């Protein structure tokens, strides 16, 4: 079986026995918990769309390992066409869910680990790549969701992992046994962690030769003994506990971020894909980050599409859609959104084959993509709030709209255009609120800022990847400081 | 020797991460045989083609170009046949690969 249904996926989660804490309590039966279920629904959509012939071309691919049809979220990209389709698929999911749908990190981790392990083996004579191929076949054949797990707790940012007062600030190997390793540490901001079947852990950053114990990459099931999960709060998250659904804004979907603690967890050797090869940590981190920065040119664009739609809708409901400044603001939102998409497509189209055979995006353009993503959604959110008006943040609650006595009065004075029901305006304003300052803003804004690396991380990569010497020589040639060998006439 | 026609195919050079001209001159000096220039409309197939791509995209690496030589060594930015090297190491790596292709063991 290579394509699960959303029902099968949700059933898998129900079989998991995990240690999850939220609001200080151990959570039982988390799948149906009202605060968690929207994020599971978002992940389920990645399974749902793959079943639909209308979306098959984007949502599925042919495995290079088995020849089977698989969900593209488990695919190792085999061409620049695959890289482009990945971005388009992510845009589609962003449009369908209006949130972070969480499955991208795993896909990006697969591709980075696949080509890095190949090159580790070529240099060191290890056999990680073969192991990883077997793991990938397992993932693909069972259509698993895997959390790509990179960001450590990190402790004192001025110190490297080996210099930390607490060596567990970065996840590390604490014991090596004949049959495997034991690891300890904590990974933060783990998107969709408890909505996943498996975890693929990678080192957080480049490591020194003396930091071998931190140079570790491995995979484990989410319900491995020793794993502890603590659910991250989001703004307005407890609205999901309220009786109605309208005030949630996005009534179906949402994101999820988990503090993930590895409390002396055992990993068998067959699931270890890096142990001590510090000289390959930079490659793994940069490639994973590159793929994930590419992803944002798809997913946030799709969510941005819904925000543009919401801005247009609320302008119409308000009776303001014909005003030239409103039209111009929506044009600006489109300009910003499509620019992000253009970056996602560009870094894909300029991708290349790796020695392992799968394709890698153009790293410079992927970093440009993400650098823009750290800014443009914020401006789009500002424009959407401008268009929506102040009622966005002063509107009464759903319960007030439903009150038998004051409800009709609340609805009467919440109506803008008389042919548009008050409830439509209420729902659309809540959707914009969700995305621009509610729980959806976690994924649309702050994740755009910090996900796949904070802004400065991309600036460092840009400075490394741009050939400034060449550009300087261009200018020196044109102004006559250097000889111009091209002008021979 | 199986054949000794060695040629270089340049990419368009729009965004070079390496100095292709300098690399070409170094190859001309170090290669065991004379090095020509591969052009799109060449009729005779070269024995070894060295693609000089200025960046990782290697946009000149197409099926049509590949047909112009029996064997290829691909330089794409600071990589030779997809393995990264320092720019200063590229010429020697290419020369060594070329020797092996011209005189297979």
Coordinates of C-alpha atoms in Angstrom, one line a residue:
Chain A
X1 CA 0.0 0.0 0.0
X2 CA 1.5 3.3 -0.9
X3 CA -1.3 5.9 -0.6
X4 CA -3.1 6.2 2.7
X5 CA -6.6 7.7 3.0
X6 CA -7.0 10.5 5.5
X7 CA -9.1 8.1 7.6
X8 CA -6.3 5.5 7.7
X9 CA -3.8 8.3 8.7
X10 CA -6.0 9.5 11.5
X11 CA -6.5 5.9 12.7
X12 CA -2.7 5.5 12.8
X13 CA -2.5 8.4 15.1
X14 CA -5.2 6.9 17.4
X15 CA -2.9 3.8 17.8
X16 CA 0.0 6.0 19.1
X17 CA 0.7 5.9 22.8
X18 CA 2.6 9.1 23.5
X19 CA 3.4 11.2 26.5
X20 CA 1.9 14.6 25.6
X21 CA 1.4 17.5 28.0
X22 CA -0.7 20.5 27.5
X23 CA -1.6 23.1 30.2
X24 CA 0.2 21.0 32.8
X25 CA -1.8 17.9 32.2
X26 CA -1.1 14.6 30.4
X27 CA -3.3 14.5 27.4
X28 CA -5.2 11.2 26.6
X29 CA -6.9 10.6 23.3
X30 CA -5.2 13.7 21.8
X31 CA -6.6 13.0 18.2
X32 CA -10.0 14.3 19.1
X33 CA -8.9 17.1 21.4
X34 CA -10.5 20.3 20.1
X35 CA -7.2 22.2 20.3
X36 CA -5.2 19.6 18.4
X37 CA -7.7 18.2 15.9
X38 CA -7.5 21.2 13.5
X39 CA -3.8 20.6 13.0
X40 CA -4.5 16.9 12.4
X41 CA -7.1 17.9 9.8
X42 CA -4.5 20.0 8.0
X43 CA -2.1 17.1 7.8
X44 CA -5.0 14.8 6.7
X45 CA -5.5 17.1 3.7
X46 CA -2.1 16.0 2.4
X47 CA -3.5 12.5 2.2
X48 CA -6.9 13.5 1.0
X49 CA -5.7 15.5 -2.1
X50 CA -3.4 12.6 -3.2
X51 CA -6.5 10.5 -3.6
X52 CA -8.1 13.0 -6.0
X53 CA -7.3 12.7 -9.7
X54 CA -7.8 16.4 -10.0
X55 CA -4.7 17.0 -7.9
X56 CA -2.8 13.8 -8.6
X57 CA -0.2 15.4 -10.9
X58 CA 1.1 17.6 -8.1
X59 CA 0.3 15.4 -5.1
X60 CA 1.9 12.1 -6.3
X61 CA 5.1 11.0 -7.9
X62 CA 6.9 7.8 -9.0
X63 CA 9.4 6.5 -6.5
X64 CA 12.9 6.2 -7.8
X65 CA 13.4 3.5 -5.2
X66 CA 10.5 1.2 -5.9
X67 CA 8.8 2.5 -9.0
X68 CA 5.5 2.8 -7.1
X69 CA 3.2 5.7 -7.1
X70 CA 3.7 7.6 -3.8
X71 CA 2.6 10.8 -2.1
X72 CA 4.9 13.6 -3.2
X73 CA 5.6 14.4 0.5
X74 CA 7.6 11.2 0.6
X75 CA 9.4 11.7 -2.7
X76 CA 13.1 12.2 -3.5
X77 CA 13.1 14.9 -6.2
X78 CA 14.4 13.4 -9.5
X79 CA 14.3 16.5 -11.7
X80 CA 13.9 20.3 -11.6
X81 CA 10.3 19.5 -12.7
X82 CA 9.9 17.7 -9.4
X83 CA 11.3 20.7 -7.5
X84 CA 8.8 23.0 -9.3
X85 CA 5.9 20.6 -8.6
X86 CA 6.9 20.5 -5.0
X87 CA 6.4 24.2 -4.7
X88 CA 3.1 24.1 -6.6
X89 CA 1.9 21.3 -4.4
X90 CA 2.7 23.4 -1.3
X91 CA 0.8 26.3 -2.8
X92 CA -2.2 24.1 -3.3
X93 CA -2.1 22.8 0.3
X94 CA -1.8 26.4 1.6
X95 CA -4.9 27.4 -0.4
X96 CA -6.8 24.3 0.8
X97 CA -5.9 24.7 4.5
X98 CA -5.1 28.3 5.1
X99 CA -2.4 27.3 7.6
X100 CA 0.8 25.4 8.1
X101 CA 0.0 21.9 7.0
X102 CA 3.2 20.5 8.6
X103 CA 4.3 17.8 6.3
X104 CA 7.0 19.7 4.4
X105 CA 9.7 19.5 7.0
X106 CA 9.9 15.7 6.7
X107 CA 10.1 15.9 2.9
X108 CA 12.9 18.4 3.0
X109 CA 14.8 16.4 5.6
X110 CA 14.5 13.2 3.4
X111 CA 16.1 14.9 0.4
X112 CA 18.9 16.5 2.4
X113 CA 19.7 13.3 4.3
X114 CA 19.6 11.3 1.1
X115 CA 22.2 13.3 -0.7
X116 CA 24.4 14.1 2.3
X117 CA 24.6 10.4 3.4
X118 CA 25.7 9.5 -0.2
X119 CA 28.6 12.0 0.1
X120 CA 29.5 10.9 3.6
X121 CA 29.8 7.4 2.4
X122 CA 31.9 8.4 -0.6
X123 CA 34.4 10.1 1.7
X124 CA 34.4 8.0 4.8
X125 CA 33.5 4.5 3.5
X126 CA 30.4 4.3 5.8
X127 CA 27.1 2.8 4.7
X128 CA 24.6 5.4 5.9
X129 CA 23.1 5.9 2.4
X130 CA 22.1 2.3 2.0
X131 CA 20.5 2.3 5.5
X132 CA 18.7 5.5 4.6
X133 CA 17.4 4.1 1.3
X134 CA 15.8 1.2 3.3
X135 CA 14.3 3.7 5.6
X136 CA 12.9 5.7 2.7
X137 CA 11.3 2.6 1.2
X138 CA 9.6 1.9 4.5
X139 CA 8.4 5.5 4.6
X140 CA 7.1 5.5 1.0
X141 CA 5.5 2.1 1.1
X142 CA 3.6 3.0 4.2
X143 CA 2.9 6.7 3.2
X144 CA 4.2 7.9 6.6
X145 CA 4.4 11.4 7.9
X146 CA 7.8 12.2 9.3
X147 CA 8.8 15.3 11.3
X148 CA 12.1 16.8 10.1
X149 CA 13.7 17.7 13.4
X150 CA 16.5 20.2 13.5
X151 CA 16.2 23.1 16.0
X152 CA 17.9 22.5 19.3
X153 CA 17.1 24.4 22.5
X154 CA 20.6 25.9 22.0
X155 CA 21.2 27.4 25.5
X156 CA 23.8 30.3 25.4
X157 CA 23.8 31.5 21.7
X158 CA 27.3 32.8 22.1
X159 CA 28.7 29.2 22.7
X160 CA 28.9 26.2 20.4
X161 CA 27.4 22.9 21.5
X162 CA 30.6 21.6 23.1
X163 CA 31.1 24.9 25.1
X164 CA 27.6 25.0 26.7
X165 CA 27.3 24.8 30.5
X166 CA 24.6 22.2 29.9
X167 CA 25.8 19.8 27.2
X168 CA 22.2 18.8 26.6
X169 CA 21.4 22.2 25.2
X170 CA 22.0 20.6 21.8
X171 CA 20.8 17.0 21.3
X172 CA 23.7 14.6 21.6
X173 CA 24.7 11.0 21.8
X174 CA 25.2 10.1 25.5
X175 CA 26.0 6.4 25.0
X176 CA 27.1 4.1 22.2
X177 CA 26.1 0.4 22.6
X178 CA 26.7 -2.6 20.3
X179 CA 23.1 -2.4 19.1
X180 CA 22.6 1.4 18.9
X181 CA 22.9 4.8 20.5
X182 CA 21.2 6.6 23.3
X183 CA 20.5 10.3 22.8
X184 CA 19.5 13.1 25.0
X185 CA 18.3 16.7 24.3
X186 CA 15.4 18.8 23.2
X187 CA 14.2 20.0 19.8
X188 CA 12.0 23.1 19.8
X189 CA 9.4 24.5 17.4
X190 CA 8.6 21.0 16.0
X191 CA 5.9 21.5 13.5
X192 CA 3.3 18.7 13.4
X193 CA 5.4 16.5 15.6
X194 CA 2.6 14.6 17.3
X195 CA 0.7 14.4 14.0
X196 CA 3.6 12.4 12.6
X197 CA 4.4 8.7 12.5
X198 CA 8.2 9.2 12.7
X199 CA 10.9 11.7 13.6
X200 CA 14.0 12.3 11.4
X201 CA 16.5 14.1 13.6
X202 CA 19.4 16.2 12.2
X203 CA 22.1 18.3 13.8
X204 CA 21.2 21.9 14.3
X205 CA 24.4 23.6 12.9
X206 CA 28.0 23.2 11.7
X207 CA 30.1 21.4 14.3
X208 CA 33.7 21.3 15.2
X209 CA 35.8 18.1 15.0
X210 CA 35.7 17.9 18.8
X211 CA 31.9 17.9 18.8
X212 CA 31.4 14.4 17.4
X213 CA 28.7 13.5 19.9
X214 CA 26.4 16.2 18.5
X215 CA 26.9 15.2 14.9
X216 CA 24.0 12.8 14.9
X217 CA 21.2 12.0 12.4
X218 CA 18.6 9.3 13.1
X219 CA 15.0 8.3 12.8
X220 CA 12.6 6.9 15.4
X221 CA 8.9 6.4 15.7
X222 CA 7.1 9.2 17.5
X223 CA 5.9 6.8 20.2
X224 CA 9.4 5.6 21.1
X225 CA 9.9 5.2 24.9
X226 CA 11.6 8.2 26.5
X227 CA 10.0 10.8 24.2
X228 CA 8.1 13.6 26.0
X229 CA 6.0 16.2 24.1
X230 CA 4.8 19.5 25.4
X231 CA 2.2 21.4 23.3
X232 CA 3.1 24.9 22.3
X233 CA 0.7 27.7 22.9
X234 CA -0.6 29.9 20.1
X235 CA -2.4 33.3 20.3
X236 CA -6.2 32.8 20.8
X237 CA -5.6 29.0 20.9
X238 CA -8.3 28.5 23.6
X239 CA -11.0 29.7 21.2
X240 CA -10.9 26.2 19.9
X241 CA -12.3 25.1 23.3
X242 CA -15.3 27.5 23.0
X243 CA -18.7 26.1 22.1
X244 CA -19.0 27.8 18.7
X245 CA -16.6 27.7 15.7
X246 CA -17.0 31.0 14.0
X247 CA -14.7 32.9 16.3
X248 CA -11.9 30.5 15.4
X249 CA -11.7 32.1 12.0
X250 CA -10.4 29.0 10.2
X251 CA -13.0 26.6 11.3
X252 CA -11.3 23.5 9.9
X253 CA -7.5 23.7 10.1
X254 CA -4.6 25.0 12.2
X255 CA -1.0 24.5 12.9
X256 CA 1.0 22.8 15.7
X257 CA 4.4 23.3 17.3
X258 CA 5.8 21.0 20.0
X259 CA 8.6 21.1 22.4
X260 CA 10.1 17.7 21.9
X261 CA 12.2 16.1 24.7
X262 CA 14.5 13.1 24.1
X263 CA 14.9 11.7 27.6
X264 CA 17.7 9.1 27.0
X265 CA 16.1 7.6 24.0
X266 CA 17.5 4.4 22.4
X267 CA 18.0 4.4 18.6
X268 CA 19.1 1.1 16.9
X269 CA 22.0 1.4 14.5
X270 CA 20.0 0.6 11.4
X271 CA 18.2 3.9 12.0
X272 CA 21.4 6.0 12.5
X273 CA 22.5 8.0 9.4
X274 CA 25.3 10.1 10.8
X275 CA 27.4 9.4 13.9
X276 CA 30.3 11.8 14.4
X277 CA 31.0 13.0 10.9
X278 CA 31.3 16.6 11.9
X279 CA 32.7 17.5 8.5
X280 CA 29.3 16.9 6.9
X281 CA 27.2 18.8 9.3
X282 CA 27.5 22.1 7.3
X283 CA 26.4 20.3 4.2
X284 CA 23.4 18.6 5.8
X285 CA 22.2 21.8 7.6
X286 CA 22.6 24.0 4.5
X287 CA 20.9 21.6 2.2
X288 CA 18.0 20.9 4.6
X289 CA 17.6 24.7 5.2
X290 CA 17.8 25.3 1.4
X291 CA 15.0 22.8 0.7
X292 CA 12.9 24.2 3.5
X293 CA 13.5 27.8 2.4
X294 CA 12.3 26.8 -1.0
X295 CA 9.1 25.4 0.6
X296 CA 8.1 28.8 1.9
X297 CA 7.8 30.0 -1.7
X298 CA 4.9 27.5 -2.0
X299 CA 3.1 27.1 1.4
X300 CA 3.0 30.8 2.5
X301 CA 2.0 31.8 -1.0
X302 CA -1.0 29.5 -0.8
X303 CA -2.0 30.9 2.5
X304 CA -1.4 34.4 1.1
X305 CA -3.8 33.5 -1.7
X306 CA -6.5 33.0 0.9
X307 CA -5.7 36.2 2.7
X308 CA -5.9 38.1 -0.6
X309 CA -9.3 36.4 -1.2
X310 CA -10.4 37.4 2.3
X311 CA -9.3 41.0 1.8
X312 CA -11.2 41.2 -1.5
X313 CA -14.3 39.6 0.1
X314 CA -14.4 41.9 3.1
X315 CA -13.9 44.9 0.8
X316 CA -17.0 43.7 -1.1
X317 CA -19.0 43.0 2.0
X318 CA -18.1 46.4 3.4
X319 CA -19.2 48.1 0.1
X320 CA -15.6 49.5 -0.4
X321 CA -14.3 47.3 -3.2
X322 CA -14.6 49.9 -5.9
X323 CA -12.4 52.5 -4.1
X324 CA -9.2 53.0 -5.9
X325 CA -7.0 52.8 -2.8
X326 CA -8.6 49.4 -1.9
X327 CA -8.0 48.0 -5.3
X328 CA -4.4 49.2 -5.2
X329 CA -3.9 47.6 -1.8
X330 CA -5.1 44.3 -3.1
X331 CA -2.9 44.7 -6.2
X332 CA 0.0 45.2 -3.8
X333 CA -0.9 42.1 -1.9
X334 CA -0.9 40.1 -5.2
X335 CA 2.4 41.6 -6.2
X336 CA 4.0 40.6 -2.9
X337 CA 2.5 37.1 -3.0
X338 CA 3.5 36.3 -6.5
X339 CA 7.0 37.6 -5.9
X340 CA 7.4 35.0 -3.2
X341 CA 6.1 32.4 -5.6
X342 CA 8.5 33.6 -8.3
X343 CA 11.3 33.0 -5.9
X344 CA 10.1 29.5 -5.1
X345 CA 9.9 28.6 -8.8
X346 CA 13.2 30.2 -9.6
X347 CA 15.2 28.3 -7.0
X348 CA 13.5 25.1 -8.2
X349 CA 14.1 25.7 -11.9
X350 CA 17.7 26.5 -11.3
X351 CA 18.2 23.3 -9.2
X352 CA 20.7 20.6 -10.0
X353 CA 21.3 16.9 -9.7
X354 CA 23.4 15.8 -6.7
X355 CA 25.9 13.0 -6.6
X356 CA 23.2 10.8 -4.9
X357 CA 20.9 11.4 -7.9
X358 CA 18.2 13.5 -6.3
X359 CA 17.9 17.2 -7.1
X360 CA 18.8 20.1 -5.0
X361 CA 17.5 23.7 -5.3
X362 CA 19.7 26.6 -6.1
X363 CA 20.8 27.5 -2.6
X364 CA 21.3 31.3 -3.2
X365 CA 17.8 31.7 -4.8
X366 CA 16.2 29.6 -2.0
X367 CA 17.7 31.9 0.6
X368 CA 16.5 34.9 -1.4
X369 CA 13.1 33.3 -1.4
X370 CA 13.0 32.9 2.4
X371 CA 14.5 36.3 3.1
X372 CA 11.5 37.8 1.2
X373 CA 9.1 35.5 3.1
X374 CA 10.4 37.0 6.4
X375 CA 9.0 40.3 5.3
X376 CA 6.2 40.1 2.7
X377 CA 3.5 38.3 4.7
X378 CA 3.8 41.0 7.4
X379 CA 3.1 43.7 4.8
X380 CA 0.2 41.6 3.4
X381 CA -1.2 41.2 6.9
X382 CA -1.0 44.9 7.4
X383 CA -2.8 45.6 4.1
X384 CA -5.5 43.1 4.9
X385 CA -6.1 44.7 8.3
X386 CA -6.2 48.1 6.7
X387 CA -8.8 46.9 4.2
X388 CA -10.8 45.0 6.9
X389 CA -11.2 48.0 9.1
X390 CA -11.2 48.3 12.9
X391 CA -14.2 46.0 13.5
X392 CA -11.6 43.3 12.9
X393 CA -10.5 43.6 16.5
X394 CA -13.6 45.0 18.3
X395 CA -16.3 42.8 17.0
X396 CA -18.4 41.0 19.7
X397 CA -18.2 37.3 20.2
X398 CA -20.1 34.6 18.5
X399 CA -22.1 34.0 21.7
X400 CA -23.3 37.6 21.5
X401 CA -24.3 37.2 17.9
X402 CA -26.3 34.1 19.0
X403 CA -27.9 35.8 22.1
X404 CA -31.7 35.6 21.9
X405 CA -32.2 39.2 23.1
X406 CA -29.2 41.2 21.9
X407 CA -28.2 39.0 19.0
X408 CA -30.5 40.6 16.4
X409 CA -29.2 44.1 17.5
X410 CA -25.6 42.9 17.3
X411 CA -26.3 41.5 13.8
X412 CA -28.1 44.7 12.7
X413 CA -25.2 46.9 13.6
X414 CA -22.6 44.5 12.2
X415 CA -24.2 44.6 8.8
X416 CA -22.4 46.7 6.2
X417 CA -23.9 46.1 2.7
X418 CA -27.6 45.2 3.2
X419 CA -27.4 42.3 0.7
X420 CA -24.6 40.6 2.7
X421 CA -25.7 38.7 5.8
X422 CA -24.0 39.9 9.0
X423 CA -22.7 36.4 9.6
X424 CA -20.7 36.5 6.4
X425 CA -19.0 39.6 7.5
X426 CA -18.4 38.2 10.9
X427 CA -16.9 35.0 9.5
X428 CA -14.6 36.7 7.1
X429 CA -13.4 39.2 9.7
X430 CA -12.6 36.3 12.0
X431 CA -10.7 34.6 9.2
X432 CA -8.6 37.7 8.6
X433 CA -8.1 38.1 12.4
X434 CA -7.0 34.4 12.7
X435 CA -4.3 34.8 10.0
X436 CA -3.0 38.2 11.0
X437 CA -3.0 38.1 14.8
X438 CA -4.7 34.9 15.9
X439 CA -3.5 31.3 16.0
X440 CA -3.1 31.3 12.2
X441 CA -0.6 34.2 12.5
X442 CA 1.7 31.8 14.3
X443 CA 2.1 30.0 11.0
X444 CA 1.6 32.8 8.6
X445 CA 3.7 35.5 10.3
X446 CA 6.1 34.4 13.0
X447 CA 6.8 31.1 11.2
X448 CA 7.5 33.1 8.1
X449 CA 10.0 35.1 10.1
X450 CA 11.8 32.2 11.9
X451 CA 10.8 29.0 10.2
X452 CA 13.6 27.4 8.1
X453 CA 16.0 29.9 9.7
X454 CA 15.7 33.4 11.0
X455 CA 16.4 36.4 8.7
X456 CA 20.1 36.7 9.6
X457 CA 20.7 33.1 8.6
X458 CA 19.7 33.8 5.1
X459 CA 21.8 36.9 4.9
X460 CA 24.8 34.9 6.0
X461 CA 24.1 32.4 3.2
X462 CA 23.6 35.2 0.7
X463 CA 26.9 36.7 1.6
X464 CA 28.6 33.3 1.2
X465 CA 27.0 32.4 -2.1
X466 CA 27.2 35.7 -4.1
X467 CA 30.4 36.1 -6.0
X468 CA 31.2 39.7 -5.1
X469 CA 34.7 39.5 -6.6
X470 CA 33.2 38.8 -10.0
X471 CA 30.7 41.6 -9.6
X472 CA 33.4 44.0 -8.6
X473 CA 35.4 43.1 -11.7
X474 CA 32.3 43.8 -13.9
X475 CA 32.1 47.3 -12.6
X476 CA 35.9 47.8 -12.8
X477 CA 35.9 46.7 -16.4
X478 CA 33.0 49.0 -17.4
X479 CA 34.5 52.1 -15.8
X480 CA 37.9 51.4 -17.3
X481 CA 39.9 50.4 -14.3
X482 CA 40.3 46.9 -15.8
X483 CA 41.0 46.1 -19.5
X484 CA 37.8 45.2 -21.4
X485 CA 38.7 42.1 -23.4
X486 CA 35.2 41.8 -24.9
X487 CA 35.4 45.1 -26.8
X488 CA 37.6 44.2 -29.7
X489 CA 36.1 46.4 -32.4
Chain B
X1 CA 44.9 5.3 -26.4
X2 CA 41.3 5.1 -27.3
X3 CA 41.1 8.5 -28.9
X4 CA 42.6 11.9 -28.2
X5 CA 40.2 14.6 -29.2
X6 CA 39.5 16.6 -26.1
X7 CA 37.3 19.6 -26.2
X8 CA 35.8 22.2 -23.8
X9 CA 32.2 23.3 -23.9
X10 CA 31.5 26.6 -22.2
X11 CA 28.2 27.6 -20.6
X12 CA 26.9 31.1 -21.2
X13 CA 28.7 32.6 -18.3
X14 CA 25.8 34.7 -16.9
X15 CA 26.5 34.0 -13.2
X16 CA 29.9 32.5 -12.7
X17 CA 31.0 31.3 -9.3
X18 CA 34.4 30.4 -10.8
X19 CA 36.7 31.9 -13.3
X20 CA 36.1 29.8 -16.4
X21 CA 38.6 31.6 -18.6
X22 CA 41.4 31.1 -16.1
X23 CA 40.4 27.4 -15.7
X24 CA 40.5 26.9 -19.5
X25 CA 44.0 28.3 -19.7
X26 CA 45.1 26.1 -16.9
X27 CA 43.6 23.0 -18.6
X28 CA 45.3 23.9 -21.9
X29 CA 48.6 23.9 -20.1
X30 CA 48.1 20.8 -18.1
X31 CA 46.1 18.4 -20.3
X32 CA 48.2 15.7 -22.0
X33 CA 46.7 16.5 -25.4
X34 CA 45.6 19.6 -27.3
X35 CA 42.3 21.0 -26.1
X36 CA 39.8 22.3 -28.6
X37 CA 36.4 24.1 -28.3
X38 CA 33.2 22.1 -28.6
X39 CA 30.5 23.9 -30.6
X40 CA 26.9 23.0 -30.9
X41 CA 27.1 22.2 -34.6
X42 CA 30.2 20.0 -34.5
X43 CA 29.8 17.1 -36.9
X44 CA 32.5 14.8 -35.5
X45 CA 32.1 13.4 -32.0
X46 CA 34.8 14.3 -29.5
X47 CA 36.4 11.6 -27.4
X48 CA 36.3 13.6 -24.1
X49 CA 34.2 16.7 -23.5
X50 CA 34.9 19.0 -20.5
X51 CA 31.8 21.1 -19.7
X52 CA 32.9 24.3 -18.1
X53 CA 29.8 25.5 -16.2
X54 CA 30.2 28.6 -14.2
X55 CA 27.6 27.7 -11.5
X56 CA 25.8 24.7 -10.1
X57 CA 23.0 24.9 -12.6
X58 CA 25.2 23.6 -15.4
X59 CA 22.6 24.8 -17.9
X60 CA 24.8 23.7 -20.9
X61 CA 24.4 20.1 -19.7
X62 CA 21.7 19.0 -22.1
X63 CA 21.1 15.9 -24.1
X64 CA 22.0 17.7 -27.3
X65 CA 25.4 18.8 -26.0
X66 CA 26.1 15.4 -24.4
X67 CA 25.8 13.8 -27.9
X68 CA 28.8 15.8 -29.0
X69 CA 31.3 13.7 -27.0
X70 CA 31.7 10.1 -26.0
X71 CA 32.7 10.9 -22.4
X72 CA 32.1 13.9 -20.3
X73 CA 33.7 15.6 -17.3
X74 CA 31.3 18.1 -15.9
X75 CA 32.5 21.2 -14.0
X76 CA 29.5 23.1 -12.5
X77 CA 30.7 26.0 -10.3
X78 CA 33.1 24.6 -7.7
X79 CA 32.1 21.0 -8.4
X80 CA 33.6 18.3 -10.6
X81 CA 31.1 15.6 -11.5
X82 CA 28.9 16.8 -8.7
X83 CA 31.5 16.5 -6.0
X84 CA 32.6 19.8 -4.4
X85 CA 36.2 21.0 -4.6
X86 CA 38.1 24.2 -3.9
X87 CA 38.4 26.3 -7.1
X88 CA 42.2 25.8 -7.1
X89 CA 41.7 22.0 -7.2
X90 CA 39.4 21.9 -10.2
X91 CA 42.0 21.9 -13.0
X92 CA 44.0 19.0 -11.5
X93 CA 40.9 17.0 -10.8
X94 CA 39.7 17.4 -14.4
X95 CA 43.2 16.6 -15.9
X96 CA 43.3 13.4 -13.8
X97 CA 39.9 12.3 -15.0
X98 CA 40.8 13.1 -18.5
X99 CA 44.0 11.0 -18.3
X100 CA 41.9 8.0 -17.1
X101 CA 39.4 8.4 -19.9
X102 CA 42.0 8.6 -22.6
X103 CA 44.0 5.7 -21.1
X104 CA 41.6 3.4 -19.4
X105 CA 43.2 0.7 -17.3

